[in-house]
Amino acid sequence: MNNQIYKFNTKNKALFLDRDGVINKDYGHVYQINRFHLIKNIKILIKKAIKADYKIIIITNQAGIGKNLYTVNDFHKLTKYMKDLLIKENCHIDGVYYCPYHPKEGIGKYLKDSFNRKPNPGMLLKAQKDFNLNMDESIFIGDKLTDMEAGNNALVKTNILFNNDNINKYKKTCKFFEINCLTEAIKYL
């Protein structure tokens, strides 16, 4: 009889969410609490994902920091507010990854083409390592083609473009599904 102990390397799955345009309304460089408004049905989607054992991870470009429109501290204050707002609804966020760099409009140290800035996969790959994620079982919901490209570049199996009225002007350069309401994403969980 073999007394060998087998270890199962169980990987987690994630629901990756872009912030502005998916979690909250995108007014352009949202950093003030009074301009942070949740998108309809985001709480329902997060609750369903948590119930289905997904890690909830936010992946967000924050070039406003790099453009000196707001500070890292402003971003962290808004992130705390967002997390507190969602936790009141029994929705928690497991991780938040942000990229403050911009390749053309960044100021000083923020002027660079970062591997973390979407459409590059850096933030997603860091989350994959940090949370031991299986990208084949994970989902990324974003509202821009750069989100879809980042998901494809990180080998996330299911990428979903939410509520993008301008999709027809984009050349479809990667694979993704399209939804107009966040509850439509529940079927992919």
Backbone as JSON, one array per atom type, in Angstrom:
{
  "sequence": "MNNQIYKFNTKNKALFLDRDGVINKDYGHVYQINRFHLIKNIKILIKKAIKADYKIIIITNQAGIGKNLYTVNDFHKLTKYMKDLLIKENCHIDGVYYCPYHPKEGIGKYLKDSFNRKPNPGMLLKAQKDFNLNMDESIFIGDKLTDMEAGNNALVKTNILFNNDNINKYKKTCKFFEINCLTEAIKYL",
  "N": [[0.85, -1.2, 0.0], [0.52, 2.19, -0.82], [1.67, 4.85, 0.95], [1.84, 7.43, 0.28], [1.25, 10.89, 0.38], [-1.02, 12.86, -1.3], [-0.99, 16.03, -2.71], [-3.25, 18.43, -3.55], [-3.31, 20.91, -5.87], [-5.24, 23.24, -5.74], [-6.69, 25.69, -7.63], [-7.86, 29.06, -7.65], [-10.68, 30.93, -8.94], [-11.41, 33.95, -10.7], [-13.43, 36.9, -10.78], [-12.74, 39.39, -12.65], [-12.93, 42.86, -12.65], [-13.21, 45.86, -14.39], [-12.92, 49.21, -13.17], [-14.01, 52.08, -13.49], [-16.84, 52.62, -15.31], [-17.75, 50.05, -15.14], [-17.96, 49.16, -12.42], [-18.58, 51.63, -11.33], [-20.13, 54.67, -12.53], [-18.64, 56.21, -15.32], [-17.21, 59.17, -15.38], [-15.0, 60.23, -16.36], [-11.84, 60.18, -15.21], [-12.51, 59.57, -12.4], [-12.35, 60.39, -9.08], [-13.34, 61.56, -6.84], [-15.43, 61.25, -4.03], [-18.06, 62.24, -4.1], [-18.63, 62.0, -6.76], [-18.81, 59.38, -7.29], [-20.7, 56.84, -8.35], [-22.49, 53.92, -8.16], [-22.9, 51.44, -10.71], [-25.93, 50.26, -12.07], [-27.06, 47.14, -10.97], [-24.52, 46.09, -10.34], [-24.04, 45.23, -7.74], [-25.67, 42.96, -7.55], [-24.45, 41.27, -9.42], [-21.86, 40.95, -8.27], [-22.54, 39.7, -5.83], [-23.63, 37.26, -6.77], [-21.36, 36.19, -7.99], [-19.62, 35.9, -5.8], [-21.04, 34.0, -4.36], [-20.69, 31.89, -6.09], [-18.09, 31.26, -5.65], [-16.04, 32.94, -6.7], [-13.15, 35.0, -6.71], [-13.15, 38.45, -6.21], [-11.88, 40.89, -8.12], [-10.48, 43.97, -8.84], [-9.37, 45.63, -11.71], [-7.72, 48.29, -12.86], [-6.9, 51.03, -14.91], [-5.36, 53.99, -13.96], [-4.7, 56.63, -15.0], [-5.06, 59.26, -14.36], [-3.66, 59.8, -12.06], [-1.03, 59.75, -12.97], [-1.17, 61.88, -14.72], [-1.27, 63.94, -13.04], [-3.73, 64.79, -12.05], [-5.04, 63.91, -9.83], [-4.13, 62.42, -6.67], [-2.23, 59.53, -5.51], [-3.06, 59.02, -2.94], [-5.65, 60.13, -3.02], [-6.82, 58.28, -4.75], [-6.67, 55.95, -3.14], [-8.33, 56.71, -1.0], [-10.83, 56.88, -2.29], [-11.04, 54.24, -3.11], [-11.25, 52.91, -0.63], [-13.7, 54.0, 0.2], [-15.37, 52.93, -1.82], [-15.09, 50.15, -1.31], [-16.14, 50.04, 1.31], [-18.76, 50.9, 0.8], [-19.71, 48.79, -0.8], [-19.4, 46.61, 0.92], [-21.38, 47.03, 2.77], [-23.49, 46.06, 1.41], [-23.13, 43.39, 1.48], [-21.14, 42.65, -0.3], [-17.92, 41.97, -1.17], [-14.58, 43.03, -1.98], [-11.82, 41.4, -3.16], [-9.3, 42.1, -4.11], [-7.47, 44.93, -5.41], [-6.07, 46.28, -8.2], [-4.07, 48.7, -9.69], [-2.95, 50.95, -12.26], [-0.92, 53.67, -12.54], [0.38, 54.87, -14.65], [1.05, 56.54, -17.81], [1.69, 56.38, -21.27], [2.05, 58.62, -22.91], [0.97, 60.97, -21.78], [1.71, 61.02, -19.16], [3.33, 62.44, -16.27], [6.61, 63.21, -15.31], [7.93, 60.59, -13.39], [5.78, 59.04, -14.05], [5.49, 58.95, -16.74], [5.52, 56.61, -18.83], [5.45, 53.54, -20.71], [3.91, 51.22, -19.32], [4.03, 47.77, -18.38], [1.94, 47.05, -16.86], [-0.2, 48.63, -17.59], [-3.34, 48.48, -19.05], [-3.81, 47.9, -22.48], [-1.99, 45.91, -21.81], [-1.06, 42.92, -20.0], [-0.15, 43.0, -17.33], [-1.28, 43.7, -14.66], [-3.3, 41.8, -14.38], [-1.83, 39.43, -14.5], [-0.26, 39.68, -12.23], [-2.25, 39.55, -10.26], [-3.1, 36.97, -10.8], [-0.92, 35.47, -9.89], [-0.8, 36.33, -7.17], [-3.25, 35.43, -6.13], [-3.4, 32.8, -6.82], [-4.64, 31.91, -9.32], [-6.77, 30.35, -11.72], [-6.84, 31.02, -14.95], [-8.39, 30.02, -16.98], [-10.82, 29.55, -15.83], [-11.65, 31.98, -15.1], [-13.11, 35.3, -15.37], [-13.33, 38.35, -17.15], [-14.65, 41.53, -16.98], [-15.1, 44.41, -18.74], [-15.28, 47.8, -20.02], [-14.13, 48.78, -22.25], [-12.26, 48.31, -25.29], [-9.57, 47.97, -24.76], [-9.62, 46.72, -22.29], [-10.6, 44.21, -23.0], [-8.54, 43.34, -24.65], [-6.45, 43.22, -22.79], [-7.4, 41.17, -21.11], [-7.43, 39.02, -22.95], [-4.69, 38.98, -23.54], [-3.7, 38.13, -21.1], [-4.6, 35.61, -21.04], [-7.15, 35.1, -20.05], [-10.03, 33.26, -20.06], [-12.78, 33.95, -20.5], [-13.93, 36.91, -21.64], [-15.69, 39.89, -21.31], [-17.37, 42.47, -22.81], [-18.87, 45.31, -21.65], [-21.67, 47.29, -22.19], [-20.82, 49.06, -24.31], [-21.34, 51.47, -26.43], [-19.94, 52.29, -28.58], [-18.8, 50.16, -29.88], [-18.97, 49.27, -32.51], [-17.29, 50.92, -33.95], [-14.83, 49.99, -33.36], [-12.2, 47.88, -34.4], [-12.47, 44.51, -34.25], [-10.21, 43.0, -32.45], [-9.68, 40.94, -30.78], [-10.98, 38.16, -28.85], [-14.21, 38.26, -27.42], [-17.24, 38.53, -25.46], [-20.38, 40.3, -25.61], [-22.33, 42.44, -23.56], [-25.23, 44.23, -22.38], [-26.31, 44.76, -19.96], [-25.41, 44.3, -16.6], [-26.4, 42.05, -15.27], [-26.65, 40.22, -17.28], [-24.21, 39.0, -17.41], [-24.17, 37.06, -15.5], [-24.83, 34.51, -16.41], [-22.42, 33.55, -17.35], [-20.95, 32.85, -15.19]],
  "CA": [[0.0, 0.0, 0.0], [1.3, 3.4, -0.95], [1.29, 5.83, 1.97], [2.18, 8.76, -0.24], [0.2, 11.9, 0.53], [-1.19, 13.65, -2.52], [-1.4, 17.42, -2.5], [-4.0, 18.97, -4.68], [-3.05, 22.32, -6.07], [-6.51, 23.82, -6.15], [-6.58, 27.08, -8.03], [-9.06, 29.88, -7.52], [-11.16, 31.62, -10.13], [-11.65, 35.36, -10.4], [-14.22, 37.81, -11.58], [-12.0, 40.64, -12.79], [-13.81, 43.96, -13.04], [-12.69, 47.21, -14.57], [-13.66, 50.03, -12.22], [-14.82, 53.14, -14.1], [-17.63, 52.12, -16.43], [-18.3, 48.73, -14.79], [-18.38, 49.25, -11.01], [-19.17, 52.96, -11.16], [-20.29, 55.47, -13.74], [-17.38, 56.8, -15.74], [-17.31, 60.58, -15.75], [-13.65, 60.63, -16.74], [-10.96, 60.4, -14.06], [-13.3, 59.61, -11.17], [-11.54, 60.28, -7.87], [-14.03, 62.22, -5.74], [-16.52, 60.45, -3.49], [-19.37, 62.76, -4.55], [-18.82, 61.64, -8.17], [-18.74, 57.92, -7.38], [-22.06, 56.29, -8.35], [-22.47, 52.52, -8.61], [-23.67, 51.07, -11.89], [-27.07, 49.4, -11.77], [-26.88, 45.68, -10.94], [-23.18, 45.62, -9.99], [-24.11, 44.49, -6.47], [-26.25, 41.64, -7.84], [-23.41, 40.48, -10.08], [-20.81, 40.6, -7.3], [-23.09, 38.71, -4.89], [-23.72, 35.97, -7.47], [-19.99, 35.7, -8.19], [-19.12, 35.46, -4.49], [-21.74, 32.74, -4.07], [-20.11, 30.87, -6.98], [-16.68, 31.12, -5.22], [-15.09, 33.76, -7.44], [-12.46, 36.12, -6.09], [-13.57, 39.68, -6.88], [-10.64, 41.64, -8.27], [-10.61, 45.15, -9.7], [-8.21, 45.9, -12.56], [-8.07, 49.62, -13.34], [-5.93, 52.06, -15.28], [-5.62, 55.25, -13.25], [-3.77, 57.59, -15.6], [-5.25, 60.57, -13.72], [-2.55, 59.98, -11.12], [0.14, 60.08, -13.78], [-1.38, 63.18, -15.34], [-1.3, 64.88, -11.91], [-5.1, 65.28, -11.84], [-5.31, 63.53, -8.46], [-2.99, 61.74, -6.06], [-2.38, 58.13, -5.1], [-3.86, 59.07, -1.72], [-7.04, 60.33, -3.45], [-7.26, 56.99, -5.27], [-6.87, 55.03, -2.01], [-9.53, 57.16, -0.26], [-12.0, 56.47, -3.06], [-11.08, 52.77, -3.06], [-11.8, 52.56, 0.69], [-15.12, 54.35, 0.14], [-16.03, 51.94, -2.68], [-15.13, 48.87, -0.59], [-17.09, 50.19, 2.42], [-20.09, 50.97, 0.21], [-20.08, 47.46, -1.25], [-19.47, 45.67, 2.05], [-22.7, 47.25, 3.38], [-24.43, 45.27, 0.61], [-22.6, 42.01, 1.5], [-20.26, 42.46, -1.45], [-16.54, 42.34, -0.82], [-13.58, 43.07, -3.04], [-10.64, 40.68, -2.67], [-8.07, 42.79, -4.49], [-7.56, 46.07, -6.32], [-4.81, 46.53, -8.89], [-4.2, 49.91, -10.5], [-1.77, 51.41, -12.96], [-0.96, 55.13, -12.63], [1.25, 55.35, -15.73], [0.51, 56.81, -19.14], [2.85, 56.44, -22.15], [2.18, 59.9, -23.61], [0.55, 62.13, -20.98], [2.21, 60.93, -17.79], [4.27, 63.49, -15.88], [7.74, 62.72, -14.52], [8.09, 59.13, -13.31], [4.56, 58.39, -14.56], [5.54, 58.93, -18.2], [6.12, 55.37, -19.32], [4.56, 52.52, -21.23], [4.02, 50.18, -18.3], [3.49, 46.43, -18.63], [0.7, 46.94, -16.08], [-1.29, 49.42, -18.17], [-4.14, 47.8, -20.06], [-4.13, 46.52, -22.82], [-0.99, 44.94, -21.36], [-1.65, 42.0, -19.02], [0.58, 42.99, -16.08], [-2.09, 43.67, -13.44], [-4.0, 40.51, -14.34], [-0.85, 38.38, -14.2], [0.1, 39.83, -10.81], [-3.38, 39.01, -9.5], [-3.07, 35.52, -10.98], [0.09, 34.95, -8.97], [-1.16, 36.64, -5.78], [-4.45, 34.7, -5.7], [-3.33, 31.43, -7.34], [-5.84, 31.88, -10.16], [-6.89, 29.61, -12.97], [-7.39, 31.98, -15.9], [-9.41, 29.34, -17.79], [-12.1, 29.6, -15.11], [-11.86, 33.36, -14.69], [-13.9, 36.18, -16.24], [-12.98, 39.77, -17.06], [-15.67, 42.42, -17.52], [-14.63, 45.78, -18.92], [-16.14, 48.6, -20.91], [-13.32, 49.27, -23.37], [-11.54, 47.28, -26.04], [-8.29, 47.72, -24.08], [-9.9, 45.72, -21.25], [-10.71, 42.91, -23.66], [-7.2, 42.98, -25.1], [-5.69, 42.83, -21.59], [-7.88, 39.84, -20.72], [-6.92, 38.06, -23.93], [-3.23, 38.91, -23.37], [-3.43, 37.39, -19.86], [-5.2, 34.29, -21.26], [-8.43, 34.94, -19.37], [-10.85, 32.55, -21.04], [-14.04, 34.64, -20.79], [-13.84, 38.36, -21.57], [-17.02, 40.42, -21.6], [-17.44, 43.92, -23.0], [-20.12, 45.8, -21.1], [-22.3, 48.58, -22.47], [-20.0, 49.96, -25.11], [-22.11, 51.89, -27.59], [-19.02, 52.59, -29.68], [-18.11, 48.94, -30.27], [-18.94, 49.11, -33.97], [-16.18, 51.67, -34.54], [-13.61, 49.26, -33.07], [-11.87, 46.68, -35.14], [-12.44, 43.44, -33.25], [-8.86, 42.45, -32.5], [-9.57, 39.85, -29.83], [-12.24, 37.46, -28.6], [-14.98, 38.66, -26.25], [-18.7, 38.55, -25.54], [-20.91, 41.63, -25.35], [-23.55, 42.53, -22.76], [-25.73, 45.59, -22.16], [-26.74, 44.84, -18.56], [-24.49, 43.47, -15.83], [-26.99, 40.76, -14.91], [-26.44, 39.3, -18.4], [-22.94, 38.31, -17.18], [-24.37, 35.98, -14.53], [-24.83, 33.21, -17.1], [-21.04, 33.12, -17.62], [-20.33, 32.44, -13.92]],
  "C": [[0.88, 1.25, 0.0], [0.79, 4.43, 0.06], [1.59, 7.26, 1.55], [0.97, 9.7, -0.08], [0.15, 12.73, -0.75], [-1.65, 15.04, -2.15], [-2.12, 17.89, -3.75], [-3.77, 20.47, -4.75], [-4.32, 22.97, -6.62], [-6.31, 25.3, -6.46], [-7.93, 27.77, -7.87], [-9.47, 30.41, -8.88], [-11.5, 33.04, -9.73], [-12.69, 35.96, -11.33], [-13.44, 39.11, -11.55], [-12.97, 41.7, -13.28], [-12.99, 45.23, -13.26], [-13.49, 48.09, -13.61], [-14.58, 51.03, -12.92], [-15.52, 52.61, -15.35], [-18.21, 50.74, -16.19], [-18.79, 48.73, -13.35], [-19.14, 50.57, -10.8], [-19.28, 53.67, -12.5], [-18.98, 56.18, -14.04], [-17.61, 58.22, -16.22], [-15.97, 61.11, -16.25], [-12.84, 60.98, -15.51], [-11.74, 60.58, -12.76], [-12.38, 59.4, -9.97], [-12.2, 60.92, -6.65], [-15.24, 61.39, -5.33], [-17.88, 60.93, -4.01], [-19.64, 62.49, -6.03], [-18.75, 60.14, -8.4], [-20.15, 57.36, -7.24], [-22.01, 54.89, -8.94], [-23.34, 52.33, -9.84], [-24.78, 50.1, -11.46], [-26.68, 47.93, -11.92], [-25.47, 45.19, -10.62], [-23.21, 44.81, -8.7], [-24.68, 43.09, -6.69], [-25.19, 40.74, -8.46], [-22.33, 40.04, -9.09], [-21.32, 39.55, -6.31], [-23.17, 37.32, -5.53], [-22.33, 35.36, -7.65], [-19.39, 35.19, -6.88], [-19.75, 34.11, -4.13], [-21.18, 31.59, -4.9], [-18.59, 30.72, -6.76], [-15.66, 31.83, -6.1], [-14.42, 34.75, -6.5], [-12.87, 37.35, -6.89], [-12.36, 40.62, -6.91], [-10.84, 42.77, -9.27], [-9.27, 45.39, -10.4], [-8.48, 47.25, -13.24], [-6.86, 50.47, -13.72], [-6.32, 53.33, -14.54], [-4.62, 56.31, -13.71], [-3.93, 58.99, -15.01], [-4.17, 60.86, -12.69], [-1.33, 60.45, -11.89], [0.05, 61.44, -14.45], [-1.45, 64.3, -14.3], [-2.67, 65.54, -11.73], [-5.58, 64.98, -10.43], [-4.14, 62.69, -7.96], [-3.28, 60.26, -5.8], [-3.25, 58.07, -3.85], [-5.35, 59.28, -2.05], [-7.62, 59.01, -3.96], [-7.56, 56.02, -4.13], [-8.09, 55.41, -1.16], [-10.8, 56.7, -0.97], [-12.15, 54.95, -3.05], [-11.66, 52.3, -1.73], [-13.3, 52.84, 0.72], [-15.9, 53.3, -0.66], [-16.17, 50.6, -1.94], [-16.15, 48.92, 0.55], [-18.53, 50.22, 1.92], [-20.58, 49.58, -0.19], [-20.23, 46.48, -0.09], [-20.82, 45.83, 2.78], [-23.77, 46.43, 2.67], [-24.0, 43.8, 0.54], [-21.81, 41.66, 0.24], [-18.85, 42.86, -1.01], [-15.66, 42.28, -2.05], [-12.33, 42.39, -2.46], [-9.34, 41.4, -3.0], [-8.34, 43.92, -5.46], [-6.16, 46.3, -6.88], [-5.01, 47.76, -9.78], [-2.87, 50.27, -11.14], [-1.85, 52.92, -13.14], [-0.22, 55.72, -13.84], [0.48, 55.64, -17.02], [1.69, 57.03, -20.09], [3.06, 57.78, -22.86], [1.9, 61.11, -22.73], [0.98, 62.07, -19.53], [3.24, 62.02, -17.52], [5.36, 62.87, -15.01], [7.85, 61.2, -14.57], [6.9, 58.37, -13.87], [4.5, 58.35, -16.09], [6.28, 57.67, -18.63], [5.04, 54.43, -19.81], [4.71, 51.3, -20.33], [3.4, 48.85, -18.76], [2.17, 46.22, -17.89], [-0.47, 47.69, -16.71], [-2.02, 48.61, -19.23], [-4.02, 48.55, -21.37], [-3.07, 45.48, -22.45], [-1.55, 44.12, -20.21], [-1.06, 42.07, -17.61], [-0.24, 42.89, -14.8], [-2.79, 42.33, -13.28], [-3.03, 39.39, -13.96], [-0.37, 38.47, -12.75], [-1.0, 39.26, -9.93], [-3.4, 37.49, -9.61], [-2.08, 34.88, -10.01], [-0.33, 35.13, -7.52], [-2.3, 35.77, -5.26], [-4.49, 33.26, -6.2], [-4.55, 31.14, -8.24], [-5.69, 30.99, -11.38], [-7.58, 30.55, -13.96], [-8.43, 31.34, -16.81], [-10.79, 29.37, -17.13], [-12.46, 31.02, -14.69], [-12.58, 34.15, -15.78], [-13.4, 37.61, -16.05], [-14.08, 40.58, -17.72], [-15.09, 43.83, -17.56], [-15.54, 46.51, -19.88], [-15.38, 49.18, -22.09], [-12.6, 48.11, -24.05], [-10.2, 46.97, -25.38], [-8.46, 46.73, -22.93], [-9.93, 44.32, -21.86], [-9.34, 42.42, -24.14], [-6.34, 42.52, -23.92], [-6.1, 41.43, -21.14], [-7.38, 38.76, -21.66], [-5.41, 37.88, -23.77], [-2.83, 38.13, -22.12], [-4.02, 35.97, -19.91], [-6.41, 34.02, -20.36], [-9.38, 34.35, -20.41], [-12.1, 33.33, -21.47], [-13.88, 36.13, -20.56], [-15.16, 38.93, -22.07], [-16.96, 41.95, -21.68], [-18.82, 44.39, -22.6], [-20.46, 47.18, -21.64], [-21.43, 49.54, -23.26], [-20.74, 50.29, -26.39], [-21.23, 52.12, -28.81], [-18.34, 51.35, -30.25], [-17.99, 48.8, -31.79], [-17.81, 49.89, -34.63], [-14.84, 50.97, -34.27], [-13.42, 48.11, -34.04], [-11.73, 45.57, -34.09], [-11.11, 42.71, -33.37], [-8.66, 41.26, -31.56], [-10.96, 39.27, -29.56], [-12.9, 37.99, -27.32], [-16.47, 38.54, -26.54], [-19.15, 39.97, -25.24], [-22.19, 41.54, -24.53], [-23.94, 44.01, -22.63], [-26.2, 45.82, -20.74], [-25.85, 43.88, -17.76], [-25.09, 42.13, -15.42], [-26.88, 39.75, -16.04], [-25.14, 38.5, -18.21], [-23.09, 37.13, -16.24], [-24.33, 34.6, -15.2], [-23.43, 32.68, -17.4], [-20.34, 32.62, -16.35], [-20.33, 30.91, -13.79]]
}
